[in-house]
């Protein structure tokens, strides 16, 4: 299980040890979709829709007097974990449970950092959503990417509840139980729950942004259609008047200079009236 691809986060008890699998998460910096791929480029960078989330699987064999970790790559730095262990030597005297807590707490802190970055990205997306500069395509690409990243993050954050629960159940089998660690594990479990709830709320926010973007596009389309309809009505006035005067049946002013003046006055008067009416109704 330590080297098998696609393993879910879990905690399994065996006769002489407990096996843990968790995933560390990190959000890489990326070029935003609103920026061109290169100076002078006319289209957006296609890589902007790719997920920025990087996960590293960490497997751990928890023994009665130690812990052995196996990582799939070096993206997750163990130095912060070691520093956390060394910060409180008195805590380490409580046994291997303190080592497990330090490892899991560091992983969960990484989850919080990734979630915070996604939260900030969604806030920026909300600001761009109501920008009238025409960044429709950029909003669509960011929304797609954020939804993809949240789905990936959710797969590693939500199972952490079961992992911490399993560790809490098996602590008595791993070591001589130390009540001093109970508060630390309770705090860890609370952090895991908060991370899971935060991830779910961000997922709902992205869905809301996506639906709002569609609604705004419909509203903008309706505005454009109203403007086109208003201008079409104004343009139709000269066509109607000149068409009427183009008939073969004599009409008042036929063959006289005053007829041209009357037709021009009618065209300008009706067109101006329609323009004023449509302008007051915000149609144009």
CSV table of C-alpha atoms in Angstrom, one decimal:
chain,number,residue,atom,x,y,z
A,1,UNK,CA,0.0,0.0,0.0
A,2,UNK,CA,2.9,2.4,0.6
A,3,UNK,CA,3.9,2.4,-3.1
A,4,UNK,CA,0.6,1.5,-4.8
A,5,UNK,CA,-0.8,4.3,-6.9
A,6,UNK,CA,-4.3,5.7,-6.2
A,7,UNK,CA,-4.5,4.8,-2.5
A,8,UNK,CA,-7.1,6.7,-0.5
A,9,UNK,CA,-6.3,8.4,2.8
A,10,UNK,CA,-6.8,5.8,5.5
A,11,UNK,CA,-5.6,4.3,8.8
A,12,UNK,CA,-5.3,0.5,9.1
A,13,UNK,CA,-4.4,-1.4,12.2
A,14,UNK,CA,-2.2,-4.5,11.9
A,15,UNK,CA,-0.9,-6.9,14.5
A,16,UNK,CA,2.4,-5.0,15.3
A,17,UNK,CA,1.8,-1.6,13.8
A,18,UNK,CA,-0.7,0.9,12.3
A,19,UNK,CA,-0.4,2.0,8.7
A,20,UNK,CA,-1.4,5.5,7.7
A,21,UNK,CA,-1.9,7.1,4.3
A,22,UNK,CA,-2.5,10.8,4.0
A,23,UNK,CA,-2.0,13.4,1.2
A,24,UNK,CA,-0.2,16.8,1.6
A,25,UNK,CA,-1.6,19.5,-0.6
A,26,UNK,CA,0.1,22.6,-2.1
A,27,UNK,CA,-1.3,25.2,-4.5
A,28,UNK,CA,1.3,26.3,-7.1
A,29,UNK,CA,1.4,29.9,-8.5
A,30,UNK,CA,0.0,30.1,-12.0
A,31,UNK,CA,-0.5,32.7,-14.7
A,32,UNK,CA,-4.1,33.9,-14.5
A,33,UNK,CA,-6.3,33.2,-17.5
A,34,UNK,CA,-7.0,37.0,-18.0
A,35,UNK,CA,-3.3,37.5,-19.0
A,36,UNK,CA,-2.1,36.7,-22.5
A,37,UNK,CA,0.2,33.8,-23.0
A,38,UNK,CA,3.0,36.1,-24.3
A,39,UNK,CA,3.6,39.8,-25.1
A,40,UNK,CA,1.6,40.5,-28.2
A,41,UNK,CA,-0.3,37.2,-28.1
A,42,UNK,CA,-3.9,37.5,-29.1
A,43,UNK,CA,-5.3,34.5,-27.2
A,44,UNK,CA,-5.2,33.1,-23.7
A,45,UNK,CA,-2.7,30.6,-22.3
A,46,UNK,CA,-4.3,27.2,-22.7
A,47,UNK,CA,-2.3,26.0,-19.6
A,48,UNK,CA,-4.3,28.4,-17.5
A,49,UNK,CA,-7.1,25.9,-17.2
A,50,UNK,CA,-4.8,23.3,-15.7
A,51,UNK,CA,-5.0,22.5,-12.0
A,52,UNK,CA,-2.4,24.2,-9.8
A,53,UNK,CA,-3.0,21.7,-6.9
A,54,UNK,CA,-0.1,19.4,-6.2
A,55,UNK,CA,-0.6,16.5,-3.8
A,56,UNK,CA,2.0,14.2,-2.2
A,57,UNK,CA,1.1,10.9,-0.7
A,58,UNK,CA,2.7,10.2,2.7
A,59,UNK,CA,2.5,6.7,4.1
A,60,UNK,CA,3.6,6.0,7.6
A,61,UNK,CA,4.2,2.8,9.6
A,62,UNK,CA,3.5,3.6,13.2
A,63,UNK,CA,5.4,1.3,15.5
A,64,UNK,CA,5.3,1.1,19.3
A,65,UNK,CA,8.6,3.1,19.6
A,66,UNK,CA,8.8,5.0,16.3
A,67,UNK,CA,7.4,6.0,13.0
A,68,UNK,CA,8.6,5.3,9.4
A,69,UNK,CA,7.4,7.6,6.6
A,70,UNK,CA,7.3,6.8,2.8
A,71,UNK,CA,6.7,9.7,0.4
A,72,UNK,CA,6.0,9.4,-3.4
A,73,UNK,CA,8.1,12.4,-4.1
A,74,UNK,CA,10.0,15.2,-2.4
A,75,UNK,CA,7.3,17.9,-2.9
A,76,UNK,CA,6.5,17.5,0.8
A,77,UNK,CA,9.3,18.7,3.0
A,78,UNK,CA,9.7,16.8,6.2
A,79,UNK,CA,11.9,19.5,7.8
A,80,UNK,CA,8.8,21.4,9.2
A,81,UNK,CA,7.6,18.2,10.7
A,82,UNK,CA,11.0,17.6,12.4
A,83,UNK,CA,11.1,21.2,13.6
A,84,UNK,CA,7.6,20.8,15.1
A,85,UNK,CA,8.7,17.6,16.9
A,86,UNK,CA,11.8,19.4,18.3
A,87,UNK,CA,9.8,22.4,19.4
A,88,UNK,CA,8.5,20.6,22.4
A,89,UNK,CA,10.8,17.9,23.8
A,90,UNK,CA,8.5,17.3,26.7
A,91,UNK,CA,5.8,16.3,24.3
A,92,UNK,CA,8.0,13.8,22.6
A,93,UNK,CA,8.4,12.0,25.9
A,94,UNK,CA,4.8,11.0,25.7
A,95,UNK,CA,5.6,8.5,23.0
A,96,UNK,CA,5.0,7.8,19.4
A,97,UNK,CA,1.5,9.4,19.6
A,98,UNK,CA,3.3,12.8,19.7
A,99,UNK,CA,5.1,12.0,16.5
A,100,UNK,CA,1.9,11.0,14.7
A,101,UNK,CA,0.2,14.1,15.9
A,102,UNK,CA,3.1,16.3,14.6
A,103,UNK,CA,2.9,14.7,11.2
A,104,UNK,CA,-0.8,14.9,10.8
A,105,UNK,CA,-1.0,18.5,12.2
A,106,UNK,CA,1.6,19.6,9.6
A,107,UNK,CA,-0.4,18.0,6.8
A,108,UNK,CA,-3.7,19.6,7.9
A,109,UNK,CA,-2.0,23.0,8.2
A,110,UNK,CA,-1.0,22.6,4.5
A,111,UNK,CA,-4.6,21.8,3.7
A,112,UNK,CA,-5.6,25.1,5.4
A,113,UNK,CA,-3.1,27.1,3.4
A,114,UNK,CA,-4.3,25.6,0.1
A,115,UNK,CA,-8.0,26.2,1.0
A,116,UNK,CA,-7.1,29.8,2.0
A,117,UNK,CA,-5.5,30.4,-1.4
A,118,UNK,CA,-8.5,29.0,-3.2
A,119,UNK,CA,-10.8,31.2,-1.0
A,120,UNK,CA,-8.8,34.3,-2.1
A,121,UNK,CA,-9.0,33.2,-5.7
A,122,UNK,CA,-12.8,32.9,-5.5
A,123,UNK,CA,-13.0,36.4,-4.1
A,124,UNK,CA,-11.0,37.7,-7.0
A,125,UNK,CA,-13.2,35.8,-9.3
A,126,UNK,CA,-16.3,37.4,-7.8
A,127,UNK,CA,-14.8,40.9,-8.4
A,128,UNK,CA,-14.0,40.0,-12.0
A,129,UNK,CA,-17.5,38.6,-12.4
A,130,UNK,CA,-19.1,42.1,-12.2
A,131,UNK,CA,-16.3,43.8,-14.2
A,132,UNK,CA,-17.8,45.3,-17.3
A,133,UNK,CA,-14.5,45.1,-19.2
A,134,UNK,CA,-15.6,41.9,-21.0
A,135,UNK,CA,-13.5,39.3,-19.3
A,136,UNK,CA,-16.2,36.6,-19.9
A,137,UNK,CA,-13.7,34.0,-21.2
A,138,UNK,CA,-11.3,34.6,-18.3
A,139,UNK,CA,-14.2,34.1,-15.8
A,140,UNK,CA,-15.2,30.9,-17.4
A,141,UNK,CA,-11.6,29.5,-17.4
A,142,UNK,CA,-11.0,30.5,-13.8
A,143,UNK,CA,-14.3,29.0,-12.7
A,144,UNK,CA,-13.5,25.7,-14.4
A,145,UNK,CA,-10.0,25.6,-12.9
A,146,UNK,CA,-11.2,26.4,-9.4
A,147,UNK,CA,-13.9,23.7,-9.6
A,148,UNK,CA,-11.3,21.2,-10.7
A,149,UNK,CA,-8.9,22.1,-7.9
A,150,UNK,CA,-11.7,22.0,-5.3
A,151,UNK,CA,-12.7,18.5,-6.4
A,152,UNK,CA,-9.1,17.3,-6.1
A,153,UNK,CA,-8.6,19.0,-2.7
A,154,UNK,CA,-11.9,17.6,-1.4
A,155,UNK,CA,-10.7,14.0,-2.2
A,156,UNK,CA,-7.8,14.4,0.2
A,157,UNK,CA,-9.4,16.6,2.9
A,158,UNK,CA,-12.6,14.9,3.6
A,159,UNK,CA,-11.1,11.4,4.3
A,160,UNK,CA,-8.9,13.0,6.9
A,161,UNK,CA,-11.8,12.8,9.4
A,162,UNK,CA,-11.7,9.0,9.1
A,163,UNK,CA,-8.0,8.9,9.4
A,164,UNK,CA,-7.9,11.0,12.6
A,165,UNK,CA,-10.8,9.0,14.0
A,166,UNK,CA,-9.0,5.8,13.4
A,167,UNK,CA,-5.8,7.1,15.1
A,168,UNK,CA,-7.9,8.1,18.1
A,169,UNK,CA,-9.4,4.6,18.4
A,170,UNK,CA,-6.1,2.9,18.0
A,171,UNK,CA,-4.0,5.0,20.2
A,172,UNK,CA,-4.3,2.7,23.2
A,173,UNK,CA,-3.0,-0.1,21.0
A,174,UNK,CA,0.1,1.9,19.8
A,175,UNK,CA,1.4,3.0,23.1
A,176,UNK,CA,0.8,3.4,26.8
A,177,UNK,CA,-2.0,5.9,26.7
A,178,UNK,CA,-1.1,9.4,27.8
A,179,UNK,CA,-4.1,11.6,28.6
A,180,UNK,CA,-1.9,14.7,28.0
A,181,UNK,CA,-2.2,14.1,24.3
A,182,UNK,CA,-6.0,14.0,24.3
A,183,UNK,CA,-6.3,17.8,24.0
A,184,UNK,CA,-3.8,17.9,21.1
A,185,UNK,CA,-5.8,15.2,19.2
A,186,UNK,CA,-9.1,16.9,19.9
A,187,UNK,CA,-7.7,20.1,18.5
A,188,UNK,CA,-6.4,18.3,15.4
A,189,UNK,CA,-9.8,16.7,14.8
A,190,UNK,CA,-11.4,20.1,15.1
A,191,UNK,CA,-9.0,21.5,12.5
A,192,UNK,CA,-9.8,18.6,10.2
A,193,UNK,CA,-13.6,19.2,10.5
A,194,UNK,CA,-13.1,22.9,9.8
A,195,UNK,CA,-11.0,22.2,6.7
A,196,UNK,CA,-13.7,19.8,5.4
A,197,UNK,CA,-16.5,22.3,6.0
A,198,UNK,CA,-14.5,25.1,4.5
A,199,UNK,CA,-13.9,23.0,1.4
A,200,UNK,CA,-17.6,22.2,1.0
A,201,UNK,CA,-18.5,25.9,1.4
A,202,UNK,CA,-16.0,26.9,-1.3
A,203,UNK,CA,-17.4,24.3,-3.6
A,204,UNK,CA,-20.9,25.8,-3.2
A,205,UNK,CA,-19.4,29.3,-3.8
A,206,UNK,CA,-17.9,28.2,-7.1
A,207,UNK,CA,-21.2,26.7,-8.2
A,208,UNK,CA,-22.9,30.0,-7.3
A,209,UNK,CA,-20.3,32.0,-9.2
A,210,UNK,CA,-20.8,29.7,-12.2
A,211,UNK,CA,-24.6,30.1,-12.1
A,212,UNK,CA,-24.3,33.9,-11.6
A,213,UNK,CA,-22.0,34.2,-14.6
A,214,UNK,CA,-24.6,32.5,-16.8
A,215,UNK,CA,-27.3,34.8,-15.4
A,216,UNK,CA,-25.2,37.9,-16.1
A,217,UNK,CA,-24.5,36.7,-19.6
A,218,UNK,CA,-28.3,36.3,-20.2
A,219,UNK,CA,-28.9,39.8,-18.8
A,220,UNK,CA,-26.2,41.3,-21.0
A,221,UNK,CA,-27.6,39.5,-24.0
A,222,UNK,CA,-31.1,40.9,-23.2
A,223,UNK,CA,-29.6,44.4,-22.9
A,224,UNK,CA,-27.9,44.1,-26.3
A,225,UNK,CA,-31.2,42.8,-27.9
A,226,UNK,CA,-33.1,45.8,-26.5
A,227,UNK,CA,-30.6,48.2,-27.9
A,228,UNK,CA,-30.7,46.5,-31.3
A,229,UNK,CA,-34.5,46.6,-31.2
A,230,UNK,CA,-34.5,50.3,-30.4
A,231,UNK,CA,-32.1,51.2,-33.1
A,232,UNK,CA,-33.9,49.0,-35.6
A,233,UNK,CA,-37.2,50.9,-34.8
A,234,UNK,CA,-35.5,54.2,-35.3
A,235,UNK,CA,-33.9,53.1,-38.6
A,236,UNK,CA,-37.3,51.8,-39.8
A,237,UNK,CA,-38.8,55.3,-39.7
A,238,UNK,CA,-36.9,56.7,-42.7
A,239,UNK,CA,-37.6,53.5,-44.6
A,240,UNK,CA,-41.3,53.7,-43.9
A,241,UNK,CA,-41.6,57.4,-44.8
A,242,UNK,CA,-39.5,57.2,-48.0
A,243,UNK,CA,-41.4,54.1,-49.0
A,244,UNK,CA,-44.7,55.9,-48.5
A,245,UNK,CA,-43.5,58.8,-50.6
A,246,UNK,CA,-42.2,56.5,-53.2
A,247,UNK,CA,-45.7,55.3,-54.2
A,248,UNK,CA,-47.1,56.0,-57.7
A,249,UNK,CA,-50.3,57.6,-56.4
A,250,UNK,CA,-50.2,61.4,-56.0
A,251,UNK,CA,-50.0,62.6,-52.4
A,252,UNK,CA,-50.0,66.0,-50.7
A,253,UNK,CA,-46.9,67.9,-51.8
A,254,UNK,CA,-46.3,65.7,-54.8
A,255,UNK,CA,-44.1,67.4,-57.3
A,256,UNK,CA,-43.5,70.4,-55.0
A,257,UNK,CA,-40.4,71.3,-53.0
A,258,UNK,CA,-42.4,71.5,-49.8
A,259,UNK,CA,-43.0,67.7,-50.1
A,260,UNK,CA,-39.3,67.0,-49.5
A,261,UNK,CA,-39.2,69.3,-46.5
A,262,UNK,CA,-42.3,67.7,-45.0
A,263,UNK,CA,-41.0,64.2,-45.4
A,264,UNK,CA,-37.6,65.2,-43.9
A,265,UNK,CA,-39.3,66.8,-41.0
A,266,UNK,CA,-41.5,63.8,-40.4
A,267,UNK,CA,-38.4,61.5,-40.5
A,268,UNK,CA,-36.4,63.6,-38.1
A,269,UNK,CA,-39.4,64.2,-35.7
A,270,UNK,CA,-40.4,60.6,-35.4
A,271,UNK,CA,-36.8,59.3,-35.1
A,272,UNK,CA,-36.0,61.9,-32.4
A,273,UNK,CA,-39.2,61.0,-30.5
A,274,UNK,CA,-38.3,57.3,-30.6
A,275,UNK,CA,-34.8,58.0,-29.5
A,276,UNK,CA,-35.9,60.0,-26.5
A,277,UNK,CA,-38.5,57.4,-25.5
A,278,UNK,CA,-36.0,54.5,-25.8
A,279,UNK,CA,-33.3,56.5,-24.0
A,280,UNK,CA,-35.6,57.1,-21.0
A,281,UNK,CA,-36.3,53.4,-20.8
A,282,UNK,CA,-32.6,52.5,-21.1
A,283,UNK,CA,-33.1,50.6,-24.3
A,284,UNK,CA,-30.3,52.5,-26.0
